[in-house]
Amino acid sequence: MVADGRSARALARLLAGAGTLHFLVPQPFDALVPRRLPGTRRAWTYTSGAAEIAVAAALALPRTRRAGALAAAGLFVAVSPAHLKMARDWRDRPAPLKALAYARIPAQLPLIGWALHAARQADA
């Protein structure tokens, strides 16, 4: 990958798209929010969507790219419990859906790596 910011902008597009989905189709995201968190599930869905959009904006701008990339890595770590909850909740679903839920857990690792790579590239 090159240090011209293409990789960071691609990650920004991914996060902006995911964040937008939190607002357009919030129900699937609501289901990932643990009931024990304070407030409504919808509030958590909208908050996490807004966080993804804000991180995407920071990644898109060269001046804030390093901070945005580090925030993206932190965000990918922070949403991992939701993926664990999904895997647990979907353990009785048909095999393809269960596989999808389980695959989301290790899929966070390359996303974290991508974000850290973007942070390193921003320093270059």
PDB file of C-alpha atoms in Angstrom:
ATOM      1  CA  MET A   1       0.000   0.000   0.000  1.00  0.00           C
ATOM      2  CA  VAL A   2       1.164   3.471  -0.758  1.00  0.00           C
ATOM      3  CA  ALA A   3       1.413   6.470   1.506  1.00  0.00           C
ATOM      4  CA  ASP A   4      -0.807   8.660  -0.693  1.00  0.00           C
ATOM      5  CA  GLY A   5      -3.855   8.109   1.525  1.00  0.00           C
ATOM      6  CA  ARG A   6      -5.844   5.828  -0.807  1.00  0.00           C
ATOM      7  CA  SER A   7      -5.952   3.034   1.764  1.00  0.00           C
ATOM      8  CA  ALA A   8      -7.083   5.421   4.504  1.00  0.00           C
ATOM      9  CA  ARG A   9      -9.762   6.898   2.259  1.00  0.00           C
ATOM     10  CA  ALA A  10     -10.994   3.403   1.389  1.00  0.00           C
ATOM     11  CA  LEU A  11     -11.269   2.612   5.095  1.00  0.00           C
ATOM     12  CA  ALA A  12     -13.082   5.932   5.560  1.00  0.00           C
ATOM     13  CA  ARG A  13     -15.616   4.935   2.890  1.00  0.00           C
ATOM     14  CA  LEU A  14     -16.174   1.583   4.598  1.00  0.00           C
ATOM     15  CA  LEU A  15     -16.780   3.266   7.958  1.00  0.00           C
ATOM     16  CA  ALA A  16     -18.985   5.987   6.466  1.00  0.00           C
ATOM     17  CA  GLY A  17     -21.103   3.350   4.744  1.00  0.00           C
ATOM     18  CA  ALA A  18     -21.436   1.270   7.892  1.00  0.00           C
ATOM     19  CA  GLY A  19     -22.226   4.340   9.964  1.00  0.00           C
ATOM     20  CA  THR A  20     -24.893   5.441   7.500  1.00  0.00           C
ATOM     21  CA  LEU A  21     -26.516   2.008   7.675  1.00  0.00           C
ATOM     22  CA  HIS A  22     -26.948   2.509  11.433  1.00  0.00           C
ATOM     23  CA  PHE A  23     -29.371   5.327  10.583  1.00  0.00           C
ATOM     24  CA  LEU A  24     -31.028   3.882   7.494  1.00  0.00           C
ATOM     25  CA  VAL A  25     -31.577   0.334   8.804  1.00  0.00           C
ATOM     26  CA  PRO A  26     -31.085   0.474  12.594  1.00  0.00           C
ATOM     27  CA  GLN A  27     -32.956  -2.696  13.606  1.00  0.00           C
ATOM     28  CA  PRO A  28     -30.126  -5.209  12.979  1.00  0.00           C
ATOM     29  CA  PHE A  29     -27.740  -3.015  14.959  1.00  0.00           C
ATOM     30  CA  ASP A  30     -30.232  -2.613  17.814  1.00  0.00           C
ATOM     31  CA  ALA A  31     -30.194  -6.387  18.264  1.00  0.00           C
ATOM     32  CA  LEU A  32     -26.439  -6.333  18.927  1.00  0.00           C
ATOM     33  CA  VAL A  33     -26.687  -3.925  21.865  1.00  0.00           C
ATOM     34  CA  PRO A  34     -26.614  -5.686  25.246  1.00  0.00           C
ATOM     35  CA  ARG A  35     -29.737  -5.000  27.303  1.00  0.00           C
ATOM     36  CA  ARG A  36     -27.662  -4.190  30.386  1.00  0.00           C
ATOM     37  CA  LEU A  37     -26.287  -0.985  28.843  1.00  0.00           C
ATOM     38  CA  PRO A  38     -28.026   2.174  30.073  1.00  0.00           C
ATOM     39  CA  GLY A  39     -30.392   3.913  27.711  1.00  0.00           C
ATOM     40  CA  THR A  40     -32.176   2.544  24.691  1.00  0.00           C
ATOM     41  CA  ARG A  41     -30.702   0.192  22.147  1.00  0.00           C
ATOM     42  CA  ARG A  42     -31.606   2.669  19.407  1.00  0.00           C
ATOM     43  CA  ALA A  43     -29.607   5.415  21.130  1.00  0.00           C
ATOM     44  CA  TRP A  44     -26.559   3.121  21.164  1.00  0.00           C
ATOM     45  CA  THR A  45     -27.130   2.254  17.507  1.00  0.00           C
ATOM     46  CA  TYR A  46     -27.267   5.914  16.513  1.00  0.00           C
ATOM     47  CA  THR A  47     -24.294   6.806  18.713  1.00  0.00           C
ATOM     48  CA  SER A  48     -22.130   4.080  17.219  1.00  0.00           C
ATOM     49  CA  GLY A  49     -23.227   5.078  13.708  1.00  0.00           C
ATOM     50  CA  ALA A  50     -22.311   8.696  14.405  1.00  0.00           C
ATOM     51  CA  ALA A  51     -18.942   7.557  15.797  1.00  0.00           C
ATOM     52  CA  GLU A  52     -18.228   5.585  12.617  1.00  0.00           C
ATOM     53  CA  ILE A  53     -19.103   8.593  10.456  1.00  0.00           C
ATOM     54  CA  ALA A  54     -16.955  10.923  12.582  1.00  0.00           C
ATOM     55  CA  VAL A  55     -13.998   8.530  12.419  1.00  0.00           C
ATOM     56  CA  ALA A  56     -14.504   8.244   8.650  1.00  0.00           C
ATOM     57  CA  ALA A  57     -14.354  12.028   8.326  1.00  0.00           C
ATOM     58  CA  ALA A  58     -11.141  12.156  10.366  1.00  0.00           C
ATOM     59  CA  LEU A  59      -9.600   9.427   8.198  1.00  0.00           C
ATOM     60  CA  ALA A  60     -10.537  11.230   4.988  1.00  0.00           C
ATOM     61  CA  LEU A  61      -8.628  14.398   5.854  1.00  0.00           C
ATOM     62  CA  PRO A  62      -4.820  14.283   5.735  1.00  0.00           C
ATOM     63  CA  ARG A  63      -4.520  16.665   8.706  1.00  0.00           C
ATOM     64  CA  THR A  64      -6.531  14.345  11.010  1.00  0.00           C
ATOM     65  CA  ARG A  65      -5.775  11.022   9.304  1.00  0.00           C
ATOM     66  CA  ARG A  66      -3.452   9.612  12.003  1.00  0.00           C
ATOM     67  CA  ALA A  67      -5.893  10.388  14.822  1.00  0.00           C
ATOM     68  CA  GLY A  68      -8.778   9.051  12.729  1.00  0.00           C
ATOM     69  CA  ALA A  69      -6.899   5.844  11.967  1.00  0.00           C
ATOM     70  CA  LEU A  70      -6.101   5.268  15.633  1.00  0.00           C
ATOM     71  CA  ALA A  71      -9.725   6.021  16.510  1.00  0.00           C
ATOM     72  CA  ALA A  72     -10.809   3.485  13.867  1.00  0.00           C
ATOM     73  CA  ALA A  73      -8.600   0.815  15.442  1.00  0.00           C
ATOM     74  CA  GLY A  74     -10.128   1.610  18.832  1.00  0.00           C
ATOM     75  CA  LEU A  75     -13.619   1.525  17.372  1.00  0.00           C
ATOM     76  CA  PHE A  76     -13.023  -1.911  15.846  1.00  0.00           C
ATOM     77  CA  VAL A  77     -11.886  -3.173  19.247  1.00  0.00           C
ATOM     78  CA  ALA A  78     -14.840  -1.501  20.983  1.00  0.00           C
ATOM     79  CA  VAL A  79     -17.455  -3.190  18.792  1.00  0.00           C
ATOM     80  CA  SER A  80     -15.986  -6.659  19.312  1.00  0.00           C
ATOM     81  CA  PRO A  81     -18.322  -7.444  22.235  1.00  0.00           C
ATOM     82  CA  ALA A  82     -21.282  -6.824  19.894  1.00  0.00           C
ATOM     83  CA  HIS A  83     -19.885  -9.423  17.511  1.00  0.00           C
ATOM     84  CA  LEU A  84     -19.473 -11.880  20.374  1.00  0.00           C
ATOM     85  CA  LYS A  85     -23.088 -11.220  21.384  1.00  0.00           C
ATOM     86  CA  MET A  86     -24.226 -11.816  17.820  1.00  0.00           C
ATOM     87  CA  ALA A  87     -22.363 -15.135  17.661  1.00  0.00           C
ATOM     88  CA  ARG A  88     -23.955 -16.211  20.937  1.00  0.00           C
ATOM     89  CA  ASP A  89     -27.432 -15.062  19.888  1.00  0.00           C
ATOM     90  CA  TRP A  90     -27.164 -16.769  16.497  1.00  0.00           C
ATOM     91  CA  ARG A  91     -25.830 -20.120  17.713  1.00  0.00           C
ATOM     92  CA  ASP A  92     -29.191 -21.799  16.979  1.00  0.00           C
ATOM     93  CA  ARG A  93     -29.678 -20.268  13.526  1.00  0.00           C
ATOM     94  CA  PRO A  94     -29.101 -22.172  10.271  1.00  0.00           C
ATOM     95  CA  ALA A  95     -25.455 -23.026   9.571  1.00  0.00           C
ATOM     96  CA  PRO A  96     -24.784 -20.257   7.000  1.00  0.00           C
ATOM     97  CA  LEU A  97     -26.056 -17.543   9.350  1.00  0.00           C
ATOM     98  CA  LYS A  98     -24.205 -19.030  12.292  1.00  0.00           C
ATOM     99  CA  ALA A  99     -21.004 -19.126  10.197  1.00  0.00           C
ATOM    100  CA  LEU A 100     -21.490 -15.469   9.273  1.00  0.00           C
ATOM    101  CA  ALA A 101     -21.901 -14.496  12.914  1.00  0.00           C
ATOM    102  CA  TYR A 102     -18.814 -16.452  13.966  1.00  0.00           C
ATOM    103  CA  ALA A 103     -16.758 -15.077  11.058  1.00  0.00           C
ATOM    104  CA  ARG A 104     -17.354 -11.507  12.191  1.00  0.00           C
ATOM    105  CA  ILE A 105     -15.250 -12.065  15.301  1.00  0.00           C
ATOM    106  CA  PRO A 106     -11.869 -12.766  13.647  1.00  0.00           C
ATOM    107  CA  ALA A 107     -12.755 -10.356  10.819  1.00  0.00           C
ATOM    108  CA  GLN A 108     -12.070  -7.513  13.242  1.00  0.00           C
ATOM    109  CA  LEU A 109      -8.357  -8.343  13.245  1.00  0.00           C
ATOM    110  CA  PRO A 110      -7.633  -7.334   9.634  1.00  0.00           C
ATOM    111  CA  LEU A 111      -9.739  -4.212  10.132  1.00  0.00           C
ATOM    112  CA  ILE A 112      -7.669  -3.270  13.164  1.00  0.00           C
ATOM    113  CA  GLY A 113      -4.519  -3.974  11.155  1.00  0.00           C
ATOM    114  CA  TRP A 114      -5.804  -1.829   8.285  1.00  0.00           C
ATOM    115  CA  ALA A 115      -6.465   1.060  10.650  1.00  0.00           C
ATOM    116  CA  LEU A 116      -3.023   0.769  12.253  1.00  0.00           C
ATOM    117  CA  HIS A 117      -1.428   0.624   8.809  1.00  0.00           C
ATOM    118  CA  ALA A 118      -3.278   3.833   7.879  1.00  0.00           C
ATOM    119  CA  ALA A 119      -1.919   5.468  11.047  1.00  0.00           C
ATOM    120  CA  ARG A 120       1.634   4.450  10.134  1.00  0.00           C
ATOM    121  CA  GLN A 121       1.160   5.700   6.588  1.00  0.00           C
ATOM    122  CA  ALA A 122      -0.130   9.029   7.891  1.00  0.00           C
ATOM    123  CA  ASP A 123       3.145   9.408   9.789  1.00  0.00           C
ATOM    124  CA  ALA A 124       5.185   8.704   6.629  1.00  0.00           C
TER     125      ALA A 124
END
